């Protein structure tokens, strides 16, 4: 598949400049992935037909977690007094209500303990007065911050189910690479923020920020696109790309490593370190 055939999701761009290079991104549409499916089968079915050596694939952490069965159902989480009380003070963003939902606050209490949640809420309140945001989630960690679902505005199927963060995403990426030859990173991304959950040994030459710069504008979207995988390919010098179609990643990271056209059994090497 040539980059000229890459198609963006609505409101997104195909091309992005990052680390002094230009990359093309193609969101890959799948069926609605359900609990217990095989991520290896998903890669083989949807990604491999489009993939070329040297490409990088960004995977939603949600599809990885669903395949691992990392879900919690509504009947397992019954909001109590403190969950209902604390959720009233949560600032909600365009990404969704987050801990403003009592059921999500109860999940945080179940995972972290009431004492730690109360202390995080107190610290967050004082920090908010100083203009510092995000303290509550930083103190409670990835398991609480990364809970998706229990919210059906965008995807009704998630209204009564929460999706936790995936387990051992680095190992998932290594397994995918070993068995399919696809270089993978697992991210938690929305239109407001992007977080690296993990990537495999094939991307050792890249920093998290360099990789996140490739999807800084969230090309997968966050509505009902059903595009959990994004194919990323470096555009070679000399290729004609209209400037108005290029997005720019806002990062001070140095130049991105070169993504060579390597064989499936070889890792993606950083520039200047390829063995001969």
PDB file of N, CA and C in Angstrom, residues 48-87:
ATOM      1  N   UNK A  48      -1.124  -6.965   8.663  1.00  0.00           N
ATOM      2  CA  UNK A  48      -0.118  -7.575   7.795  1.00  0.00           C
ATOM      3  C   UNK A  48      -0.344  -7.313   6.294  1.00  0.00           C
ATOM      4  N   UNK A  49      -1.585  -7.319   5.797  1.00  0.00           N
ATOM      5  CA  UNK A  49      -1.760  -7.054   4.364  1.00  0.00           C
ATOM      6  C   UNK A  49      -1.282  -5.671   3.923  1.00  0.00           C
ATOM      7  N   UNK A  50      -1.168  -4.720   4.844  1.00  0.00           N
ATOM      8  CA  UNK A  50      -0.763  -3.349   4.520  1.00  0.00           C
ATOM      9  C   UNK A  50       0.662  -3.042   4.943  1.00  0.00           C
ATOM     10  N   UNK A  51       1.214  -3.862   5.800  1.00  0.00           N
ATOM     11  CA  UNK A  51       2.490  -3.582   6.461  1.00  0.00           C
ATOM     12  C   UNK A  51       3.675  -3.809   5.524  1.00  0.00           C
ATOM     13  N   UNK A  52       4.675  -2.904   5.632  1.00  0.00           N
ATOM     14  CA  UNK A  52       5.937  -3.059   4.928  1.00  0.00           C
ATOM     15  C   UNK A  52       7.074  -3.009   5.939  1.00  0.00           C
ATOM     16  N   UNK A  53       8.177  -3.737   5.686  1.00  0.00           N
ATOM     17  CA  UNK A  53       9.337  -3.643   6.585  1.00  0.00           C
ATOM     18  C   UNK A  53       9.776  -2.192   6.747  1.00  0.00           C
ATOM     19  N   UNK A  54      10.023  -1.785   7.965  1.00  0.00           N
ATOM     20  CA  UNK A  54      10.361  -0.398   8.268  1.00  0.00           C
ATOM     21  C   UNK A  54       9.201   0.399   8.828  1.00  0.00           C
ATOM     22  N   UNK A  55       7.966  -0.109   8.680  1.00  0.00           N
ATOM     23  CA  UNK A  55       6.800   0.563   9.250  1.00  0.00           C
ATOM     24  C   UNK A  55       6.757   0.376  10.763  1.00  0.00           C
ATOM     25  N   UNK A  56       6.021   1.248  11.417  1.00  0.00           N
ATOM     26  CA  UNK A  56       5.702   1.122  12.837  1.00  0.00           C
ATOM     27  C   UNK A  56       4.187   1.127  12.961  1.00  0.00           C
ATOM     28  N   UNK A  57       3.663   0.298  13.833  1.00  0.00           N
ATOM     29  CA  UNK A  57       2.222   0.270  14.065  1.00  0.00           C
ATOM     30  C   UNK A  57       1.936   0.720  15.492  1.00  0.00           C
ATOM     31  N   UNK A  58       1.043   1.685  15.619  1.00  0.00           N
ATOM     32  CA  UNK A  58       0.571   2.141  16.921  1.00  0.00           C
ATOM     33  C   UNK A  58      -0.740   1.430  17.235  1.00  0.00           C
ATOM     34  N   UNK A  59      -0.805   0.800  18.398  1.00  0.00           N
ATOM     35  CA  UNK A  59      -2.010   0.076  18.809  1.00  0.00           C
ATOM     36  C   UNK A  59      -2.639   0.743  20.016  1.00  0.00           C
ATOM     37  N   UNK A  60      -3.956   0.852  19.995  1.00  0.00           N
ATOM     38  CA  UNK A  60      -4.686   1.322  21.163  1.00  0.00           C
ATOM     39  C   UNK A  60      -4.491   0.358  22.320  1.00  0.00           C
ATOM     40  N   UNK A  61      -4.280   0.892  23.499  1.00  0.00           N
ATOM     41  CA  UNK A  61      -4.143   0.032  24.683  1.00  0.00           C
ATOM     42  C   UNK A  61      -5.454  -0.686  24.969  1.00  0.00           C
ATOM     43  N   UNK A  62      -6.567  -0.105  24.520  1.00  0.00           N
ATOM     44  CA  UNK A  62      -7.878  -0.693  24.804  1.00  0.00           C
ATOM     45  C   UNK A  62      -8.055  -2.030  24.107  1.00  0.00           C
ATOM     46  N   UNK A  63      -7.645  -2.112  22.833  1.00  0.00           N
ATOM     47  CA  UNK A  63      -7.820  -3.367  22.106  1.00  0.00           C
ATOM     48  C   UNK A  63      -6.914  -4.450  22.686  1.00  0.00           C
ATOM     49  N   UNK A  64      -5.738  -4.056  23.147  1.00  0.00           N
ATOM     50  CA  UNK A  64      -4.830  -5.007  23.788  1.00  0.00           C
ATOM     51  C   UNK A  64      -5.431  -5.530  25.089  1.00  0.00           C
ATOM     52  N   UNK A  65      -5.995  -4.630  25.892  1.00  0.00           N
ATOM     53  CA  UNK A  65      -6.599  -5.025  27.161  1.00  0.00           C
ATOM     54  C   UNK A  65      -7.826  -5.914  26.947  1.00  0.00           C
ATOM     55  N   UNK A  66      -8.629  -5.610  25.943  1.00  0.00           N
ATOM     56  CA  UNK A  66      -9.795  -6.439  25.639  1.00  0.00           C
ATOM     57  C   UNK A  66      -9.371  -7.854  25.276  1.00  0.00           C
ATOM     58  N   UNK A  67      -8.337  -7.978  24.478  1.00  0.00           N
ATOM     59  CA  UNK A  67      -7.850  -9.300  24.097  1.00  0.00           C
ATOM     60  C   UNK A  67      -7.348 -10.073  25.321  1.00  0.00           C
ATOM     61  N   UNK A  68      -6.793  -9.373  26.298  1.00  0.00           N
ATOM     62  CA  UNK A  68      -6.307 -10.006  27.520  1.00  0.00           C
ATOM     63  C   UNK A  68      -7.416 -10.270  28.531  1.00  0.00           C
ATOM     64  N   UNK A  69      -8.631  -9.809  28.240  1.00  0.00           N
ATOM     65  CA  UNK A  69      -9.726  -9.972  29.193  1.00  0.00           C
ATOM     66  C   UNK A  69      -9.641  -9.036  30.382  1.00  0.00           C
ATOM     67  N   UNK A  70      -8.957  -7.912  30.209  1.00  0.00           N
ATOM     68  CA  UNK A  70      -8.748  -6.958  31.308  1.00  0.00           C
ATOM     69  C   UNK A  70      -9.946  -6.009  31.392  1.00  0.00           C
ATOM     70  N   UNK A  71     -11.086  -6.522  31.813  1.00  0.00           N
ATOM     71  CA  UNK A  71     -12.298  -5.721  31.915  1.00  0.00           C
ATOM     72  C   UNK A  71     -12.910  -5.884  33.306  1.00  0.00           C
ATOM     73  N   UNK A  72     -13.728  -4.921  33.657  1.00  0.00           N
ATOM     74  CA  UNK A  72     -14.489  -4.985  34.904  1.00  0.00           C
ATOM     75  C   UNK A  72     -15.926  -4.607  34.571  1.00  0.00           C
ATOM     76  N   UNK A  73     -16.872  -5.379  35.070  1.00  0.00           N
ATOM     77  CA  UNK A  73     -18.278  -5.163  34.727  1.00  0.00           C
ATOM     78  C   UNK A  73     -18.984  -4.362  35.821  1.00  0.00           C
ATOM     79  N   UNK A  74     -20.063  -3.724  35.408  1.00  0.00           N
ATOM     80  CA  UNK A  74     -20.801  -2.813  36.279  1.00  0.00           C
ATOM     81  C   UNK A  74     -21.225  -3.469  37.585  1.00  0.00           C
ATOM     82  N   UNK A  75     -21.646  -4.741  37.521  1.00  0.00           N
ATOM     83  CA  UNK A  75     -22.116  -5.416  38.722  1.00  0.00           C
ATOM     84  C   UNK A  75     -20.995  -5.713  39.716  1.00  0.00           C
ATOM     85  N   UNK A  76     -19.740  -5.576  39.275  1.00  0.00           N
ATOM     86  CA  UNK A  76     -18.604  -5.825  40.153  1.00  0.00           C
ATOM     87  C   UNK A  76     -18.201  -4.583  40.943  1.00  0.00           C
ATOM     88  N   UNK A  77     -18.731  -3.425  40.558  1.00  0.00           N
ATOM     89  CA  UNK A  77     -18.336  -2.163  41.186  1.00  0.00           C
ATOM     90  C   UNK A  77     -19.592  -1.414  41.623  1.00  0.00           C
ATOM     91  N   UNK A  78     -19.862  -1.418  42.907  1.00  0.00           N
ATOM     92  CA  UNK A  78     -21.047  -0.742  43.440  1.00  0.00           C
ATOM     93  C   UNK A  78     -20.623   0.538  44.162  1.00  0.00           C
ATOM     94  N   UNK A  79     -20.893   1.721  43.579  1.00  0.00           N
ATOM     95  CA  UNK A  79     -20.472   2.980  44.202  1.00  0.00           C
ATOM     96  C   UNK A  79     -21.057   3.167  45.599  1.00  0.00           C
ATOM     97  N   UNK A  80     -20.182   3.467  46.559  1.00  0.00           N
ATOM     98  CA  UNK A  80     -20.605   3.758  47.916  1.00  0.00           C
ATOM     99  C   UNK A  80     -20.637   5.255  48.171  1.00  0.00           C
ATOM    100  N   UNK A  81     -20.777   5.611  49.449  1.00  0.00           N
ATOM    101  CA  UNK A  81     -20.910   7.021  49.823  1.00  0.00           C
ATOM    102  C   UNK A  81     -19.722   7.849  49.344  1.00  0.00           C
ATOM    103  N   UNK A  82     -18.496   7.388  49.630  1.00  0.00           N
ATOM    104  CA  UNK A  82     -17.327   8.191  49.306  1.00  0.00           C
ATOM    105  C   UNK A  82     -17.142   8.345  47.800  1.00  0.00           C
ATOM    106  N   UNK A  83     -17.451   7.324  47.064  1.00  0.00           N
ATOM    107  CA  UNK A  83     -17.337   7.411  45.603  1.00  0.00           C
ATOM    108  C   UNK A  83     -18.314   8.447  45.053  1.00  0.00           C
ATOM    109  N   UNK A  84     -19.526   8.430  45.544  1.00  0.00           N
ATOM    110  CA  UNK A  84     -20.525   9.386  45.083  1.00  0.00           C
ATOM    111  C   UNK A  84     -20.163  10.804  45.508  1.00  0.00           C
ATOM    112  N   UNK A  85     -19.598  10.941  46.720  1.00  0.00           N
ATOM    113  CA  UNK A  85     -19.242  12.259  47.232  1.00  0.00           C
ATOM    114  C   UNK A  85     -18.051  12.845  46.484  1.00  0.00           C
ATOM    115  N   UNK A  86     -16.973  12.076  46.365  1.00  0.00           N
ATOM    116  CA  UNK A  86     -15.747  12.587  45.754  1.00  0.00           C
ATOM    117  C   UNK A  86     -15.907  12.867  44.267  1.00  0.00           C
ATOM    118  N   UNK A  87     -16.713  12.071  43.581  1.00  0.00           N
ATOM    119  CA  UNK A  87     -16.864  12.246  42.141  1.00  0.00           C
ATOM    120  C   UNK A  87     -17.496  13.583  41.783  1.00  0.00           C
TER     121      UNK A  87
END
